[in-house]
JSON list of C-alpha atoms in Angstrom, two decimals:
[
{"chain": "A", "resi": 1, "resn": "MET", "atom": "CA", "xyz": [-44.28, -32.49, -24.30]},
{"chain": "A", "resi": 2, "resn": "ARG", "atom": "CA", "xyz": [-41.41, -33.51, -26.54]},
{"chain": "A", "resi": 3, "resn": "ILE", "atom": "CA", "xyz": [-38.90, -36.17, -25.57]},
{"chain": "A", "resi": 4, "resn": "GLN", "atom": "CA", "xyz": [-36.07, -33.70, -24.86]},
{"chain": "A", "resi": 5, "resn": "GLU", "atom": "CA", "xyz": [-38.28, -31.72, -22.49]},
{"chain": "A", "resi": 6, "resn": "LEU", "atom": "CA", "xyz": [-39.30, -34.93, -20.71]},
{"chain": "A", "resi": 7, "resn": "ALA", "atom": "CA", "xyz": [-35.68, -36.09, -20.52]},
{"chain": "A", "resi": 8, "resn": "ASP", "atom": "CA", "xyz": [-34.59, -32.76, -19.02]},
{"chain": "A", "resi": 9, "resn": "LYS", "atom": "CA", "xyz": [-37.48, -32.73, -16.58]},
{"chain": "A", "resi": 10, "resn": "MET", "atom": "CA", "xyz": [-36.77, -36.27, -15.35]},
{"chain": "A", "resi": 11, "resn": "GLY", "atom": "CA", "xyz": [-32.97, -36.18, -15.46]},
{"chain": "A", "resi": 12, "resn": "LEU", "atom": "CA", "xyz": [-32.85, -38.99, -18.03]},
{"chain": "A", "resi": 13, "resn": "THR", "atom": "CA", "xyz": [-31.43, -39.33, -21.51]},
{"chain": "A", "resi": 14, "resn": "ILE", "atom": "CA", "xyz": [-33.53, -39.56, -24.65]},
{"chain": "A", "resi": 15, "resn": "HIS", "atom": "CA", "xyz": [-32.02, -42.99, -25.21]},
{"chain": "A", "resi": 16, "resn": "THR", "atom": "CA", "xyz": [-33.24, -44.17, -21.78]},
{"chain": "A", "resi": 17, "resn": "ILE", "atom": "CA", "xyz": [-36.79, -42.97, -22.43]},
{"chain": "A", "resi": 18, "resn": "ARG", "atom": "CA", "xyz": [-36.84, -44.70, -25.83]},
{"chain": "A", "resi": 19, "resn": "PHE", "atom": "CA", "xyz": [-35.50, -47.86, -24.18]},
{"chain": "A", "resi": 20, "resn": "TYR", "atom": "CA", "xyz": [-38.36, -47.77, -21.64]},
{"chain": "A", "resi": 21, "resn": "GLU", "atom": "CA", "xyz": [-40.82, -47.38, -24.50]},
{"chain": "A", "resi": 22, "resn": "LYS", "atom": "CA", "xyz": [-39.29, -50.30, -26.39]},
{"chain": "A", "resi": 23, "resn": "GLU", "atom": "CA", "xyz": [-39.46, -52.44, -23.22]},
{"chain": "A", "resi": 24, "resn": "GLY", "atom": "CA", "xyz": [-43.15, -51.61, -22.79]},
{"chain": "A", "resi": 25, "resn": "LEU", "atom": "CA", "xyz": [-42.73, -49.57, -19.60]},
{"chain": "A", "resi": 26, "resn": "LEU", "atom": "CA", "xyz": [-44.29, -46.58, -21.33]},
{"chain": "A", "resi": 27, "resn": "ASP", "atom": "CA", "xyz": [-47.39, -47.22, -23.42]},
{"chain": "A", "resi": 28, "resn": "ASP", "atom": "CA", "xyz": [-50.06, -45.24, -25.26]},
{"chain": "A", "resi": 29, "resn": "ARG", "atom": "CA", "xyz": [-51.23, -43.66, -22.00]},
{"chain": "A", "resi": 30, "resn": "HIS", "atom": "CA", "xyz": [-47.81, -42.08, -21.71]},
{"chain": "A", "resi": 31, "resn": "VAL", "atom": "CA", "xyz": [-46.79, -41.32, -25.30]},
{"chain": "A", "resi": 32, "resn": "ARG", "atom": "CA", "xyz": [-48.65, -40.63, -28.52]},
{"chain": "A", "resi": 33, "resn": "ARG", "atom": "CA", "xyz": [-47.38, -40.13, -32.04]},
{"chain": "A", "resi": 34, "resn": "GLU", "atom": "CA", "xyz": [-48.39, -36.92, -33.73]},
{"chain": "A", "resi": 35, "resn": "SER", "atom": "CA", "xyz": [-49.17, -36.65, -37.44]},
{"chain": "A", "resi": 36, "resn": "ASN", "atom": "CA", "xyz": [-45.53, -35.66, -38.08]},
{"chain": "A", "resi": 37, "resn": "ASN", "atom": "CA", "xyz": [-44.48, -38.87, -36.23]},
{"chain": "A", "resi": 38, "resn": "TYR", "atom": "CA", "xyz": [-43.02, -36.93, -33.28]},
{"chain": "A", "resi": 39, "resn": "ARG", "atom": "CA", "xyz": [-43.57, -38.40, -29.85]},
{"chain": "A", "resi": 40, "resn": "ASN", "atom": "CA", "xyz": [-45.76, -36.39, -27.51]},
{"chain": "A", "resi": 41, "resn": "TYR", "atom": "CA", "xyz": [-45.52, -37.35, -23.84]},
{"chain": "A", "resi": 42, "resn": "SER", "atom": "CA", "xyz": [-48.29, -36.82, -21.31]},
{"chain": "A", "resi": 43, "resn": "GLU", "atom": "CA", "xyz": [-48.03, -35.81, -17.67]},
{"chain": "A", "resi": 44, "resn": "GLU", "atom": "CA", "xyz": [-48.72, -39.49, -16.92]},
{"chain": "A", "resi": 45, "resn": "ALA", "atom": "CA", "xyz": [-45.33, -40.19, -18.51]},
{"chain": "A", "resi": 46, "resn": "VAL", "atom": "CA", "xyz": [-43.70, -37.95, -15.89]},
{"chain": "A", "resi": 47, "resn": "GLU", "atom": "CA", "xyz": [-45.46, -39.87, -13.11]},
{"chain": "A", "resi": 48, "resn": "ARG", "atom": "CA", "xyz": [-44.56, -43.21, -14.68]},
{"chain": "A", "resi": 49, "resn": "LEU", "atom": "CA", "xyz": [-40.90, -42.30, -15.08]},
{"chain": "A", "resi": 50, "resn": "GLY", "atom": "CA", "xyz": [-40.85, -41.12, -11.47]},
{"chain": "A", "resi": 51, "resn": "LEU", "atom": "CA", "xyz": [-42.19, -44.51, -10.42]},
{"chain": "A", "resi": 52, "resn": "ILE", "atom": "CA", "xyz": [-39.61, -46.29, -12.59]},
{"chain": "A", "resi": 53, "resn": "LYS", "atom": "CA", "xyz": [-36.81, -44.27, -11.00]},
{"chain": "A", "resi": 54, "resn": "LYS", "atom": "CA", "xyz": [-38.15, -45.08, -7.53]},
{"chain": "A", "resi": 55, "resn": "PHE", "atom": "CA", "xyz": [-38.17, -48.83, -8.27]},
{"chain": "A", "resi": 56, "resn": "GLN", "atom": "CA", "xyz": [-34.66, -48.61, -9.71]},
{"chain": "A", "resi": 57, "resn": "SER", "atom": "CA", "xyz": [-33.45, -46.78, -6.60]},
{"chain": "A", "resi": 58, "resn": "ILE", "atom": "CA", "xyz": [-34.35, -49.83, -4.50]},
{"chain": "A", "resi": 59, "resn": "GLY", "atom": "CA", "xyz": [-32.43, -52.15, -6.80]},
{"chain": "A", "resi": 60, "resn": "CYS", "atom": "CA", "xyz": [-35.18, -53.60, -8.97]},
{"chain": "A", "resi": 61, "resn": "SER", "atom": "CA", "xyz": [-34.06, -55.42, -12.08]},
{"chain": "A", "resi": 62, "resn": "LEU", "atom": "CA", "xyz": [-35.77, -54.75, -15.40]},
{"chain": "A", "resi": 63, "resn": "ALA", "atom": "CA", "xyz": [-37.81, -57.94, -14.98]},
{"chain": "A", "resi": 64, "resn": "GLU", "atom": "CA", "xyz": [-38.89, -56.92, -11.46]},
{"chain": "A", "resi": 65, "resn": "LEU", "atom": "CA", "xyz": [-39.69, -53.45, -12.72]},
{"chain": "A", "resi": 66, "resn": "LYS", "atom": "CA", "xyz": [-41.89, -54.80, -15.51]},
{"chain": "A", "resi": 67, "resn": "GLU", "atom": "CA", "xyz": [-43.71, -57.11, -13.12]},
{"chain": "A", "resi": 68, "resn": "ALA", "atom": "CA", "xyz": [-44.24, -54.37, -10.54]},
{"chain": "A", "resi": 69, "resn": "LEU", "atom": "CA", "xyz": [-45.59, -51.94, -13.14]},
{"chain": "A", "resi": 70, "resn": "GLN", "atom": "CA", "xyz": [-47.93, -54.60, -14.55]},
{"chain": "A", "resi": 71, "resn": "GLU", "atom": "CA", "xyz": [-49.20, -55.27, -11.03]},
{"chain": "A", "resi": 72, "resn": "CYS", "atom": "CA", "xyz": [-49.62, -51.55, -10.49]},
{"chain": "A", "resi": 73, "resn": "ASP", "atom": "CA", "xyz": [-51.47, -51.13, -13.81]},
{"chain": "A", "resi": 74, "resn": "SER", "atom": "CA", "xyz": [-53.79, -54.09, -13.27]},
{"chain": "A", "resi": 75, "resn": "ASN", "atom": "CA", "xyz": [-54.35, -53.24, -9.60]},
{"chain": "A", "resi": 76, "resn": "LYS", "atom": "CA", "xyz": [-54.75, -56.96, -8.87]},
{"chain": "A", "resi": 77, "resn": "SER", "atom": "CA", "xyz": [-52.28, -57.26, -5.97]},
{"chain": "A", "resi": 78, "resn": "THR", "atom": "CA", "xyz": [-53.65, -57.07, -2.48]},
{"chain": "A", "resi": 79, "resn": "ASN", "atom": "CA", "xyz": [-52.08, -54.83, 0.11]},
{"chain": "A", "resi": 80, "resn": "LEU", "atom": "CA", "xyz": [-50.75, -57.92, 1.92]},
{"chain": "A", "resi": 81, "resn": "GLU", "atom": "CA", "xyz": [-49.08, -59.17, -1.28]},
{"chain": "A", "resi": 82, "resn": "ILE", "atom": "CA", "xyz": [-47.42, -55.79, -1.73]},
{"chain": "A", "resi": 83, "resn": "ILE", "atom": "CA", "xyz": [-46.27, -55.80, 1.90]},
{"chain": "A", "resi": 84, "resn": "ASP", "atom": "CA", "xyz": [-44.77, -59.30, 1.39]},
{"chain": "A", "resi": 85, "resn": "TRP", "atom": "CA", "xyz": [-42.96, -58.10, -1.73]},
{"chain": "A", "resi": 86, "resn": "ILE", "atom": "CA", "xyz": [-41.58, -55.07, 0.13]},
{"chain": "A", "resi": 87, "resn": "ARG", "atom": "CA", "xyz": [-40.40, -57.27, 3.00]},
{"chain": "A", "resi": 88, "resn": "GLY", "atom": "CA", "xyz": [-38.69, -59.63, 0.54]},
{"chain": "A", "resi": 89, "resn": "LYS", "atom": "CA", "xyz": [-36.95, -56.74, -1.22]},
{"chain": "A", "resi": 90, "resn": "LYS", "atom": "CA", "xyz": [-35.87, -55.36, 2.16]},
{"chain": "A", "resi": 91, "resn": "LYS", "atom": "CA", "xyz": [-34.32, -58.75, 3.11]},
{"chain": "A", "resi": 92, "resn": "GLU", "atom": "CA", "xyz": [-32.51, -58.89, -0.22]},
{"chain": "A", "resi": 93, "resn": "ILE", "atom": "CA", "xyz": [-31.00, -55.44, 0.33]},
{"chain": "A", "resi": 94, "resn": "GLU", "atom": "CA", "xyz": [-30.02, -56.26, 3.92]},
{"chain": "A", "resi": 95, "resn": "SER", "atom": "CA", "xyz": [-28.23, -59.39, 2.67]},
{"chain": "A", "resi": 96, "resn": "LYS", "atom": "CA", "xyz": [-26.34, -57.34, 0.08]},
{"chain": "A", "resi": 97, "resn": "ARG", "atom": "CA", "xyz": [-25.41, -54.82, 2.76]},
{"chain": "A", "resi": 98, "resn": "GLU", "atom": "CA", "xyz": [-23.88, -57.63, 4.85]},
{"chain": "A", "resi": 99, "resn": "GLU", "atom": "CA", "xyz": [-21.86, -58.76, 1.82]},
{"chain": "A", "resi": 100, "resn": "TYR", "atom": "CA", "xyz": [-20.64, -55.21, 1.20]},
{"chain": "A", "resi": 101, "resn": "ASP", "atom": "CA", "xyz": [-19.73, -54.81, 4.89]},
{"chain": "A", "resi": 102, "resn": "GLN", "atom": "CA", "xyz": [-17.60, -57.97, 4.66]},
{"chain": "A", "resi": 103, "resn": "MET", "atom": "CA", "xyz": [-15.91, -56.65, 1.52]},
{"chain": "A", "resi": 104, "resn": "LEU", "atom": "CA", "xyz": [-15.19, -53.33, 3.20]},
{"chain": "A", "resi": 105, "resn": "ASP", "atom": "CA", "xyz": [-13.78, -55.12, 6.24]},
{"chain": "A", "resi": 106, "resn": "THR", "atom": "CA", "xyz": [-11.41, -57.10, 4.03]},
{"chain": "A", "resi": 107, "resn": "LEU", "atom": "CA", "xyz": [-10.33, -53.99, 2.14]},
{"chain": "A", "resi": 108, "resn": "ASN", "atom": "CA", "xyz": [-9.70, -52.14, 5.40]},
{"chain": "A", "resi": 109, "resn": "LYS", "atom": "CA", "xyz": [-7.50, -54.99, 6.64]},
{"chain": "A", "resi": 110, "resn": "MET", "atom": "CA", "xyz": [-5.61, -55.04, 3.36]},
{"chain": "A", "resi": 111, "resn": "LEU", "atom": "CA", "xyz": [-5.08, -51.29, 3.55]},
{"chain": "A", "resi": 112, "resn": "GLU", "atom": "CA", "xyz": [-3.95, -51.45, 7.16]},
{"chain": "A", "resi": 113, "resn": "TYR", "atom": "CA", "xyz": [-1.47, -54.22, 6.29]},
{"chain": "A", "resi": 114, "resn": "LYS", "atom": "CA", "xyz": [-0.01, -52.47, 3.26]},
{"chain": "A", "resi": 115, "resn": "THR", "atom": "CA", "xyz": [0.29, -49.18, 5.15]},
{"chain": "A", "resi": 116, "resn": "LEU", "atom": "CA", "xyz": [1.98, -50.86, 8.10]},
{"chain": "A", "resi": 117, "resn": "LEU", "atom": "CA", "xyz": [4.30, -52.72, 5.76]},
{"chain": "A", "resi": 118, "resn": "MET", "atom": "CA", "xyz": [5.94, -49.40, 4.92]},
{"chain": "A", "resi": 119, "resn": "ASP", "atom": "CA", "xyz": [6.16, -48.13, 8.51]},
{"chain": "A", "resi": 120, "resn": "ASP", "atom": "CA", "xyz": [6.52, -51.25, 10.63]},
{"chain": "A", "resi": 121, "resn": "PRO", "atom": "CA", "xyz": [7.04, -54.46, 8.60]},
{"chain": "A", "resi": 122, "resn": "GLN", "atom": "CA", "xyz": [7.25, -56.65, 11.70]},
{"chain": "A", "resi": 123, "resn": "LYS", "atom": "CA", "xyz": [3.88, -55.46, 12.99]},
{"chain": "A", "resi": 124, "resn": "ALA", "atom": "CA", "xyz": [2.45, -55.90, 9.48]},
{"chain": "A", "resi": 125, "resn": "GLN", "atom": "CA", "xyz": [3.58, -59.53, 9.47]},
{"chain": "A", "resi": 126, "resn": "GLU", "atom": "CA", "xyz": [1.98, -60.06, 12.91]},
{"chain": "A", "resi": 127, "resn": "ILE", "atom": "CA", "xyz": [-1.30, -58.63, 11.67]},
{"chain": "A", "resi": 128, "resn": "GLN", "atom": "CA", "xyz": [-1.10, -60.82, 8.60]},
{"chain": "A", "resi": 129, "resn": "ARG", "atom": "CA", "xyz": [-0.57, -63.96, 10.71]},
{"chain": "A", "resi": 130, "resn": "THR", "atom": "CA", "xyz": [-3.44, -62.99, 13.01]},
{"chain": "A", "resi": 131, "resn": "TRP", "atom": "CA", "xyz": [-5.69, -62.40, 10.06]},
{"chain": "A", "resi": 132, "resn": "TYR", "atom": "CA", "xyz": [-4.90, -65.81, 8.55]},
{"chain": "A", "resi": 133, "resn": "THR", "atom": "CA", "xyz": [-5.29, -67.75, 11.77]},
{"chain": "A", "resi": 134, "resn": "GLY", "atom": "CA", "xyz": [-8.61, -66.02, 12.32]},
{"chain": "A", "resi": 135, "resn": "SER", "atom": "CA", "xyz": [-9.92, -67.05, 8.90]},
{"chain": "A", "resi": 136, "resn": "SER", "atom": "CA", "xyz": [-10.59, -70.36, 7.21]},
{"chain": "A", "resi": 137, "resn": "VAL", "atom": "CA", "xyz": [-7.48, -69.86, 5.06]},
{"chain": "A", "resi": 138, "resn": "ASN", "atom": "CA", "xyz": [-4.28, -70.66, 6.93]},
{"chain": "A", "resi": 139, "resn": "LYS", "atom": "CA", "xyz": [-1.59, -70.44, 4.26]},
{"chain": "A", "resi": 140, "resn": "LYS", "atom": "CA", "xyz": [1.90, -69.12, 4.66]},
{"chain": "A", "resi": 141, "resn": "ARG", "atom": "CA", "xyz": [2.44, -66.13, 2.40]},
{"chain": "A", "resi": 142, "resn": "ALA", "atom": "CA", "xyz": [5.66, -64.63, 1.16]},
{"chain": "A", "resi": 143, "resn": "PRO", "atom": "CA", "xyz": [6.71, -61.39, 2.85]},
{"chain": "A", "resi": 144, "resn": "GLY", "atom": "CA", "xyz": [5.12, -58.44, 1.11]},
{"chain": "A", "resi": 145, "resn": "ALA", "atom": "CA", "xyz": [2.18, -60.51, -0.15]},
{"chain": "A", "resi": 146, "resn": "LEU", "atom": "CA", "xyz": [-1.15, -58.76, -0.34]},
{"chain": "A", "resi": 147, "resn": "PHE", "atom": "CA", "xyz": [-2.42, -60.97, 2.46]}
]
């Protein structure tokens, strides 16, 4: 199949597919040049791009993606090694989730404060003081400060 057909089928851009080729994620098993120099993609390319999208959906970097595909191609990793990798990736994502939860908590407090500032400035100031005494930062802010 031609590159546009593959791009449409996989929900990718032509540029993305060419980038994957350039990075070595697609090789001669996945794409062949015809006599007119057009690229012709195999059904293996569809499977490979599906695998690439799956790895990207779990937050793999390009380097991790390359390594994982090389491992997959060489079939040299044991099941236990793959399980360890999956567990490590899971821990990494859980850690990021905790960071995002903390960010959301801070944004919610900021929103609550700014909203209250319009309706009940005194209560907003009380919330602000409570927030500062509950954190490691204990600075006095000017009225109307973000926090």
